[in-house]
Coordinates of C-alpha atoms in Angstrom, one line a residue:
M1424 CA 19.3 10.5 0.0
V1425 CA 17.0 12.0 -2.6
R1426 CA 14.4 14.6 -1.6
E1427 CA 11.5 13.1 -3.5
L1428 CA 8.6 12.6 -1.0
G1429 CA 5.4 14.7 -1.4
W1430 CA 2.4 15.2 0.8
Y1431 CA 0.7 11.9 0.3
A1432 CA 3.9 9.9 0.9
S1433 CA 4.4 11.9 4.2
F1434 CA 0.8 11.4 5.2
S1435 CA 1.0 7.7 4.3
V1436 CA 4.1 7.3 6.6
A1437 CA 2.2 8.9 9.5
F1438 CA -1.0 7.1 8.8
G1439 CA 0.7 3.7 8.2
F1440 CA 2.6 3.8 11.4
V1441 CA -0.5 4.6 13.5
S1442 CA -2.6 2.0 11.5
I1443 CA -6.0 2.0 13.3
A1444 CA -6.8 -1.4 11.7
T1445 CA -3.7 -2.8 13.5
G1446 CA -4.2 -1.0 16.9
I1447 CA -8.0 -1.6 17.2
F1448 CA -7.9 -5.2 16.0
T1449 CA -5.1 -6.2 18.5
T1450 CA -6.2 -4.2 21.6
Y1451 CA -10.0 -4.2 21.4
G1452 CA -10.2 -7.5 23.3
S1453 CA -8.1 -6.2 26.1
V1454 CA -10.4 -3.1 26.5
L1455 CA -13.5 -5.3 26.7
A1456 CA -11.8 -7.4 29.4
S1457 CA -10.5 -4.5 31.5
S1458 CA -13.1 -1.8 30.9
G1459 CA -16.1 -3.3 29.2
P1460 CA -17.9 -1.8 26.1
R1461 CA -18.1 1.6 27.8
G1462 CA -14.3 1.8 27.5
I1463 CA -14.5 3.0 23.9
W1464 CA -15.4 6.5 25.2
A1465 CA -11.8 6.9 26.2
W1466 CA -10.9 7.0 22.5
P1467 CA -12.0 10.6 21.8
V1468 CA -10.1 11.9 24.8
S1469 CA -7.0 10.0 23.6
V1470 CA -7.4 11.5 20.1
I1471 CA -7.5 15.0 21.6
G1472 CA -4.4 14.3 23.7
Q1473 CA -2.4 12.8 20.9
L1474 CA -3.5 15.6 18.5
S1475 CA -2.1 18.2 20.9
I1476 CA 1.2 16.3 20.8
A1477 CA 1.1 16.2 17.0
L1478 CA 0.7 19.9 16.9
V1479 CA 3.7 20.4 19.2
F1480 CA 5.8 18.0 17.0
G1481 CA 4.6 19.9 13.9
A1482 CA 5.8 23.2 15.3
L1483 CA 9.3 21.6 16.0
A1484 CA 9.4 19.9 12.6
A1485 CA 8.8 23.2 11.0
R1486 CA 11.8 24.7 12.9
I1487 CA 14.3 21.8 12.6
P1488 CA 13.3 19.5 9.7
I1489 CA 16.0 16.9 10.0
S1490 CA 16.0 13.1 10.2
G1491 CA 16.0 12.0 13.8
Y1492 CA 13.0 14.0 15.1
S1493 CA 13.1 14.3 18.9
Y1494 CA 16.8 13.3 19.0
Q1495 CA 17.6 16.3 16.7
W1496 CA 15.3 18.7 18.3
V1497 CA 16.4 18.1 21.9
S1498 CA 20.1 17.9 20.9
R1499 CA 20.0 21.3 19.3
I1500 CA 17.7 23.1 21.7
V1501 CA 18.6 21.7 25.1
G1502 CA 21.9 20.0 24.6
P1503 CA 23.5 16.9 22.9
V1504 CA 23.5 14.7 26.1
W1505 CA 19.8 15.1 26.6
G1506 CA 19.3 14.7 22.9
W1507 CA 21.2 11.5 22.9
I1508 CA 19.0 10.2 25.8
M1509 CA 15.9 11.0 23.8
G1510 CA 17.4 9.3 20.7
W1511 CA 18.2 6.1 22.7
I1512 CA 14.6 6.0 24.1
S1513 CA 13.3 6.5 20.6
F1514 CA 15.5 3.7 19.3
A1515 CA 14.3 1.4 22.1
F1516 CA 10.6 2.2 21.3
L1517 CA 11.0 1.5 17.5
G1518 CA 12.7 -1.8 18.2
V1519 CA 10.1 -3.1 20.6
V1520 CA 7.0 -1.7 18.7
L1521 CA 8.2 -3.4 15.5
I1522 CA 8.0 -6.8 17.2
A1523 CA 4.7 -5.9 18.9
V1524 CA 3.1 -5.1 15.6
D1525 CA 4.6 -8.0 13.5
Y1526 CA 4.1 -10.6 16.2
T1527 CA 0.3 -9.9 16.0
I1528 CA 0.2 -11.3 12.4
A1529 CA 1.7 -14.6 13.5
S1530 CA 0.1 -15.1 16.9
T1531 CA -3.5 -14.1 16.3
I1532 CA -4.4 -13.3 12.7
L1533 CA -2.9 -16.1 10.6
P1534 CA -4.1 -18.8 12.9
E1535 CA -7.6 -17.4 12.7
L1536 CA -7.4 -16.9 8.9
F1537 CA -6.0 -20.3 8.0
R1538 CA -7.5 -22.2 11.0
Y1539 CA -4.3 -23.7 12.5
V1540 CA -3.1 -23.9 16.1
G1541 CA -0.7 -21.1 16.9
T1542 CA 2.3 -21.8 19.1
T1543 CA 5.2 -19.7 20.4
Q1544 CA 7.5 -21.6 18.0
N1545 CA 5.6 -20.9 14.7
A1546 CA 4.8 -17.4 15.9
W1547 CA 8.5 -16.8 16.3
A1548 CA 9.4 -18.2 12.9
I1549 CA 6.7 -16.2 11.0
T1550 CA 7.5 -13.0 12.8
A1551 CA 11.2 -13.4 12.1
L1552 CA 10.4 -13.8 8.4
V1553 CA 8.1 -10.8 8.3
V1554 CA 10.8 -8.6 10.0
L1555 CA 13.4 -9.8 7.4
L1556 CA 11.1 -9.0 4.5
Q1557 CA 10.4 -5.5 5.7
A1558 CA 14.2 -4.9 6.3
V1559 CA 14.9 -6.1 2.7
L1560 CA 12.4 -3.6 1.2
V1561 CA 13.7 -0.7 3.3
A1562 CA 17.3 -1.5 2.4
A1563 CA 16.7 -2.0 -1.3
S1564 CA 14.8 1.1 -2.2
T1565 CA 13.1 4.0 -0.5
R1566 CA 10.9 4.7 -3.5
T1567 CA 9.7 1.1 -3.6
T1568 CA 9.1 1.1 0.2
H1569 CA 6.9 4.2 -0.1
R1570 CA 5.0 2.8 -3.1
V1571 CA 4.2 -0.3 -1.1
N1572 CA 3.2 1.7 1.9
S1573 CA 1.1 4.2 -0.1
V1574 CA -0.8 1.3 -1.7
A1575 CA -1.3 -0.3 1.7
V1576 CA -2.5 2.9 3.3
T1577 CA -5.0 3.5 0.4
V1578 CA -6.3 -0.1 0.8
Q1579 CA -6.6 0.5 4.6
L1580 CA -8.5 3.8 4.2
I1581 CA -10.9 2.4 1.6
G1582 CA -11.4 -0.9 3.6
M1583 CA -12.0 0.7 7.0
I1584 CA -14.5 3.2 5.5
A1585 CA -16.3 0.4 3.7
L1586 CA -16.4 -1.8 6.7
T1587 CA -17.7 1.0 9.0
V1588 CA -20.5 1.9 6.5
L1589 CA -21.5 -1.7 6.0
L1590 CA -21.6 -2.4 9.7
F1591 CA -23.9 0.5 10.3
A1592 CA -26.1 -0.2 7.2
V1593 CA -26.4 -4.0 7.5
G1594 CA -26.5 -4.0 11.3
G1595 CA -29.2 -1.4 11.3
F1596 CA -31.2 -3.2 8.6
T1597 CA -31.0 -6.6 10.3
G1598 CA -31.6 -5.2 13.8
K1599 CA -28.1 -6.3 15.1
L1600 CA -27.1 -2.9 16.5
D1601 CA -27.6 -2.2 20.2
F1602 CA -26.5 1.3 20.9
G1603 CA -27.3 0.9 24.6
H1604 CA -24.5 -1.5 24.7
L1605 CA -22.0 1.4 24.2
F1606 CA -22.6 2.5 27.8
D1607 CA -22.5 -1.0 29.4
T1608 CA -19.6 -2.0 31.6
G1609 CA -20.1 -5.7 30.7
T1610 CA -18.5 -8.0 33.2
V1611 CA -16.6 -5.1 34.8
P1612 CA -18.1 -3.8 38.1
A1613 CA -19.8 -0.4 37.6
N1614 CA -18.8 0.6 41.2
G1615 CA -15.7 2.7 41.1
Y1616 CA -15.5 2.5 37.3
Y1617 CA -14.1 6.0 36.9
A1618 CA -11.8 5.9 40.0
L1619 CA -8.2 6.8 39.4
G1620 CA -7.2 3.8 41.4
G1621 CA -4.7 3.3 44.2
T1622 CA -0.9 3.5 44.2
T1623 CA -0.4 0.2 42.4
E1624 CA -3.5 -0.1 40.2
A1625 CA -5.6 1.9 37.7
G1626 CA -9.3 2.0 37.5
P1627 CA -11.3 0.2 34.7
F1628 CA -11.9 3.3 32.7
A1629 CA -8.3 4.5 33.0
L1630 CA -7.1 1.3 31.4
A1631 CA -9.3 1.9 28.4
F1632 CA -7.1 4.9 27.5
L1633 CA -4.4 2.4 26.5
L1634 CA -6.4 1.6 23.3
G1635 CA -5.9 5.1 22.0
A1636 CA -2.5 5.5 23.6
F1637 CA -1.1 2.4 21.8
T1638 CA -2.9 2.9 18.5
I1639 CA -2.4 6.7 17.9
V1640 CA 1.4 6.7 18.1
G1641 CA 4.1 7.0 15.4
F1642 CA 2.7 9.9 13.5
E1643 CA 6.0 11.6 14.2
S1644 CA 7.7 9.1 11.8
A1645 CA 6.9 11.6 9.0
A1646 CA 9.3 14.0 10.7
N1647 CA 11.9 11.3 10.7
L1648 CA 12.0 11.4 6.9
A1649 CA 12.3 15.2 6.7
E1650 CA 15.5 15.1 4.7
E1651 CA 13.7 13.1 2.0
T1652 CA 10.6 15.2 1.9
K1653 CA 9.9 18.2 -0.4
N1654 CA 9.3 21.4 1.5
P1655 CA 9.3 19.5 4.8
A1656 CA 8.7 22.5 7.1
R1657 CA 5.2 22.9 5.5
V1658 CA 4.4 19.3 4.4
I1659 CA 5.2 17.3 7.5
P1660 CA 3.2 19.3 10.2
K1661 CA 0.2 19.2 7.9
A1662 CA 0.6 15.4 7.2
M1663 CA 1.0 14.5 10.9
V1664 CA -2.1 16.6 12.1
Q1665 CA -4.3 15.3 9.2
A1666 CA -3.3 11.7 9.9
V1667 CA -4.2 12.0 13.6
L1668 CA -7.5 13.7 12.8
S1669 CA -8.6 11.3 10.1
L1670 CA -7.5 8.2 12.1
G1671 CA -9.3 9.5 15.2
V1672 CA -12.6 10.1 13.5
L1673 CA -12.6 6.9 11.4
G1674 CA -11.4 4.9 14.4
F1675 CA -14.1 6.1 16.7
L1676 CA -16.9 5.4 14.1
F1677 CA -15.5 1.9 13.6
L1678 CA -15.4 1.3 17.4
V1679 CA -19.0 2.5 17.8
A1680 CA -20.2 0.2 15.0
V1681 CA -18.3 -2.9 16.3
T1682 CA -19.4 -2.3 19.9
A1683 CA -23.0 -1.7 19.1
A1684 CA -23.1 -4.9 17.1
A1685 CA -21.2 -6.8 19.8
G1686 CA -24.2 -6.3 22.2
R1687 CA -26.3 -8.8 20.3
I1688 CA -23.6 -11.4 19.4
D1689 CA -22.8 -14.3 21.7
G1690 CA -19.2 -15.3 22.4
V1691 CA -17.5 -11.9 21.7
D1692 CA -16.0 -11.7 25.2
Q1693 CA -14.4 -15.1 24.9
S1694 CA -13.1 -14.6 21.3
A1695 CA -9.4 -14.2 20.7
T1696 CA -10.3 -11.9 17.8
P1697 CA -13.5 -10.1 18.9
V1698 CA -13.5 -7.6 16.0
A1699 CA -13.4 -10.4 13.4
T1700 CA -16.1 -12.3 15.3
V1701 CA -18.4 -9.3 15.2
I1702 CA -17.8 -8.6 11.5
T1703 CA -18.3 -12.3 10.6
A1704 CA -21.6 -12.4 12.5
V1705 CA -23.0 -9.2 10.9
L1706 CA -21.5 -9.3 7.4
G1707 CA -20.7 -13.0 6.9
S1708 CA -17.6 -15.2 6.8
V1709 CA -16.4 -13.8 3.4
V1710 CA -16.3 -10.2 4.7
G1711 CA -14.8 -11.5 8.0
K1712 CA -12.0 -13.2 6.0
A1713 CA -11.5 -10.0 4.0
L1714 CA -11.1 -8.0 7.2
L1715 CA -8.3 -10.4 8.3
V1716 CA -6.5 -9.9 5.0
L1717 CA -7.0 -6.1 5.4
V1718 CA -5.5 -6.3 8.9
V1719 CA -2.5 -8.3 7.6
I1720 CA -1.8 -5.7 4.9
S1721 CA -2.2 -2.9 7.5
I1722 CA 0.2 -4.5 10.0
F1723 CA 2.8 -5.2 7.3
S1724 CA 2.6 -1.6 6.2
C1725 CA 2.9 -0.4 9.9
G1726 CA 5.9 -2.6 10.4
L1727 CA 7.5 -1.4 7.2
V1728 CA 7.2 2.3 8.3
I1729 CA 8.6 1.4 11.7
T1730 CA 11.6 -0.3 10.1
L1731 CA 12.0 2.8 7.9
S1732 CA 11.8 5.2 10.8
G1733 CA 14.2 3.2 13.0
T1734 CA 16.7 3.0 10.2
R1735 CA 16.6 6.7 9.7
L1736 CA 17.0 7.4 13.4
V1737 CA 20.1 5.0 13.6
Y1738 CA 21.5 6.7 10.5
A1739 CA 21.0 10.2 12.0
M1740 CA 22.6 9.4 15.3
S1741 CA 25.5 7.6 13.5
R1742 CA 26.0 10.6 11.2
D1743 CA 26.6 12.7 14.3
E1744 CA 29.0 10.0 15.7
R1745 CA 26.6 9.2 18.6
F1746 CA 25.7 5.6 18.0
P1747 CA 27.6 2.3 18.5
A1748 CA 29.5 1.3 15.3
W1749 CA 28.7 4.7 13.8
R1750 CA 31.4 4.5 11.1
L1751 CA 29.5 1.7 9.5
L1752 CA 25.9 2.8 10.2
R1753 CA 26.3 6.3 8.8
R1754 CA 27.1 5.1 5.3
I1755 CA 24.7 5.6 2.4
D1756 CA 25.0 2.8 -0.2
R1757 CA 25.7 4.3 -3.6
R1758 CA 23.6 1.7 -5.5
T1759 CA 20.4 1.9 -3.4
A1760 CA 20.8 5.5 -2.0
T1761 CA 19.7 4.1 1.4
P1762 CA 21.5 3.6 4.7
L1763 CA 21.9 -0.1 4.0
N1764 CA 24.0 -0.9 7.1
A1765 CA 21.6 0.8 9.4
S1766 CA 18.7 -1.2 7.8
V1767 CA 20.5 -4.5 8.5
F1768 CA 21.3 -3.3 12.1
M1769 CA 17.7 -2.5 12.8
M1770 CA 16.6 -5.9 11.6
V1771 CA 19.2 -7.7 13.8
I1772 CA 18.0 -5.7 16.9
A1773 CA 14.4 -6.6 16.1
Q1774 CA 15.4 -10.3 15.9
V1775 CA 17.1 -10.1 19.2
I1776 CA 14.1 -8.6 20.9
L1777 CA 11.9 -11.2 19.3
A1778 CA 14.1 -13.9 20.7
V1779 CA 13.8 -12.5 24.2
F1780 CA 10.0 -12.5 24.1
S1781 CA 9.6 -15.7 21.9
R1782 CA 8.9 -18.1 24.8
S1783 CA 6.5 -15.8 26.7
T1784 CA 2.9 -16.8 26.8
D1785 CA 1.8 -13.2 27.3
A1786 CA 4.3 -11.7 24.9
L1787 CA 1.7 -9.5 23.1
F1788 CA 0.6 -7.8 26.3
Q1789 CA 4.2 -7.1 27.4
L1790 CA 5.2 -5.9 23.9
F1791 CA 2.1 -3.6 23.6
S1792 CA 2.6 -2.2 27.1
A1793 CA 6.2 -1.4 26.4
G1794 CA 5.2 0.0 23.0
T1795 CA 2.8 2.4 24.8
L1796 CA 5.0 3.4 27.7
L1797 CA 8.1 4.3 25.6
P1798 CA 6.4 6.8 23.3
A1799 CA 4.7 8.4 26.3
I1800 CA 8.1 9.1 27.7
I1801 CA 9.4 10.4 24.4
Y1802 CA 6.3 12.7 24.0
A1803 CA 6.5 13.9 27.6
G1804 CA 10.2 14.8 27.3
T1805 CA 9.8 16.6 23.9
V1806 CA 6.7 18.6 25.0
A1807 CA 8.5 19.6 28.3
M1808 CA 11.5 20.8 26.3
Y1809 CA 9.2 22.8 23.9
A1810 CA 7.4 24.4 26.9
A1811 CA 10.7 25.3 28.6
K1812 CA 12.5 26.6 25.5
R1813 CA 9.6 28.0 23.4
R1814 CA 10.8 31.6 23.6
S1815 CA 14.3 30.7 22.3
L1816 CA 13.3 28.3 19.5
P1817 CA 14.6 28.9 15.9
A1818 CA 12.2 30.7 13.6
S1819 CA 9.5 28.5 12.1
Q1820 CA 9.8 27.8 8.3
G1821 CA 6.2 26.8 7.7
F1822 CA 4.0 26.1 10.7
S1823 CA 3.4 27.8 14.0
L1824 CA 0.9 27.3 16.9
G1825 CA 0.5 31.0 17.3
R1826 CA -2.0 32.1 19.9
W1827 CA -3.0 28.4 20.5
E1828 CA 0.5 27.6 21.8
I1829 CA -0.3 27.8 25.5
P1830 CA -3.7 25.9 25.3
V1831 CA -2.1 23.2 23.2
L1832 CA 0.8 22.8 25.6
L1833 CA -1.6 22.6 28.6
V1834 CA -3.7 19.9 27.0
A1835 CA -0.6 17.9 26.0
A1836 CA 0.8 18.2 29.5
V1837 CA -2.4 17.1 31.3
W1838 CA -2.9 14.2 28.9
L1839 CA 0.7 12.9 29.2
A1840 CA 0.7 13.2 33.0
Y1841 CA -2.5 11.2 33.2
E1842 CA -1.2 8.6 30.7
L1843 CA 2.0 8.0 32.6
L1844 CA 0.1 7.6 35.8
I1845 CA -1.8 4.7 34.3
F1846 CA 1.5 2.8 34.1
R1847 CA 1.7 2.6 37.9
D1848 CA -0.6 -0.4 37.6
A1849 CA 1.1 -3.6 38.9
S1850 CA 0.4 -5.3 35.6
F1851 CA 2.9 -3.1 33.8
R1852 CA 5.9 -4.3 35.9
A1853 CA 7.4 -6.3 33.1
P1854 CA 7.4 -3.4 30.6
W1855 CA 9.0 -1.1 33.2
T1856 CA 11.7 -3.7 33.7
Y1857 CA 12.3 -3.8 30.0
V1858 CA 12.6 0.0 29.8
L1859 CA 15.0 0.1 32.8
V1860 CA 17.2 -2.5 31.3
L1861 CA 17.4 -0.6 28.0
F1862 CA 18.1 2.6 29.9
A1863 CA 21.0 0.9 31.8
I1864 CA 22.5 -0.3 28.5
G1865 CA 22.2 3.2 27.0
A1866 CA 23.7 4.8 30.2
L1867 CA 26.8 2.6 30.0
Y1868 CA 27.4 3.5 26.3
L1869 CA 26.8 7.2 27.0
V1870 CA 29.3 7.2 29.9
G1871 CA 31.9 5.5 27.7
L1872 CA 31.1 8.0 24.8
L1873 CA 31.6 11.0 27.1
A1874 CA 34.8 9.5 28.5
R1875 CA 36.3 9.1 25.0
R1876 CA 35.4 12.6 24.0
G1877 CA 37.1 14.1 27.0
R1878 CA 36.4 17.6 28.4
G1879 CA 34.9 18.7 25.1
G1880 CA 31.9 16.4 25.6
L1881 CA 29.4 16.1 22.9
T1882 CA 28.8 18.9 20.4
M1883 CA 26.2 19.4 17.7
P1884 CA 26.2 21.6 14.6
D1885 CA 24.7 25.0 15.2
M1886 CA 21.5 26.1 13.5
A1887 CA 23.4 28.1 10.9
D1888 CA 25.1 24.9 9.8
V1889 CA 21.8 23.1 9.7
D1890 CA 20.2 25.9 7.6
R1891 CA 23.0 25.8 5.1
T1892 CA 22.7 22.0 4.7
L1893 CA 18.9 22.2 4.2
D1894 CA 19.2 25.1 1.7
A1895 CA 21.7 23.0 -0.3
A1896 CA 19.4 20.0 -0.2
D1897 CA 16.4 22.0 -1.3
T1898 CA 18.4 23.4 -4.2
T1899 CA 19.9 20.3 -5.5
G1900 CA 17.3 17.7 -4.5
V1901 CA 19.9 15.5 -2.9
Q1902 CA 21.5 15.8 0.5
T1903 CA 25.0 17.3 0.4
T1904 CA 26.1 15.1 3.3
D1905 CA 28.3 12.4 1.8
T1906 CA 29.0 9.6 4.3
C1907 CA 29.7 6.9 1.8
A1908 CA 33.5 7.2 2.2
E1909 CA 34.9 7.0 5.7
G1910 CA 36.4 10.3 6.8
A1911 CA 34.2 12.4 4.4
T1912 CA 33.3 15.8 5.7
R1913 CA 29.9 17.5 6.0

């Protein structure tokens, strides 16, 4: 694969996966229902927590800039078995979050945009078509995929900034902003609002953290394209951190504007798309429709990056002979210079997951919950590994936490522990079931893999081998690994 991606392409991958337009639009209504308007104040805390994780991931990406992110890091620093487990969890996350994102287009946005009745049947059909189109783009051309994503991210940036400014300006001029509403609990009882909850439930404010925890994930996808990025050890950490910071600030300003306006608009609590309802009431139906179009573009871009990231993970694990059907999935197509088979495989897996959830009336909640739980597990495992092995890590090639290493690790550890505790709530039973089923499938394959390998178990290339491969790629611009022909050597 050609090493051709610069800073903006890397930033666009991180920004496009996170996609505040997607996350806020789809989960804002749930926050209002569970935590009231005051729940938006959980967002800045979530941003700080996710930023600390992005810093840790940046430090790792600067040491081992290889496709596969956490799978590669844990494999080479802790051991291949633990790395495989992390890779399988990452694969499960990318599969389910792709459907969670794309399903939103069909189930909530298009019915609102074109005024038709959404059903589980037409939502299934539309989502399947969107997943197919994204897979075709990823399989056909990496360059075209990044061009589409870069344009979509640019549109999202400009659109979200313009919407936020207009909401503050027009809302203030017309007297439709009520900043006191930012501290209201709405229909949620104020008594015990900040309680941590019992053993089977979380308090109202605790549930509000899921808005940031679901939205600000996927920034590590930039690290998953390390082998296609110029000077990845310097570019990728910078791109991830800048994406989280810019998304965090812009997202909070947008939340403040929408919530302040919602205080003087009737029917927001009952709306299926409360963000669109607020914008239509303040800025008019034309701007409201434009917002829906912007969200469709943002969601498509988000799903495109997820497909791209999932394909690269499957390819990376198959290249190391760690994935089912690895002989097929590790191949790079000579015409497209993309892992074509891995792209098709990722699309098929997404369609299977879609079929499983297609008849569920609360599919979006289950998908979003699983899409928040799985990355929290990935982040917790990776941060724990970094903390335990930080003194024996390879030398950094472009980014280091320096004297901030311990404070960053402490913030990340506290944030992740709290986030995982939220999922003890009884409403997350279905996502936990999904996660456990996927773990069981992965465990069966891992046992079989270890049995076939015999006493030698799983082995990974040492860091000297990794460095030689990266040096060769940086010199030639193209990876020296040739897996087009079966039996080729690295």
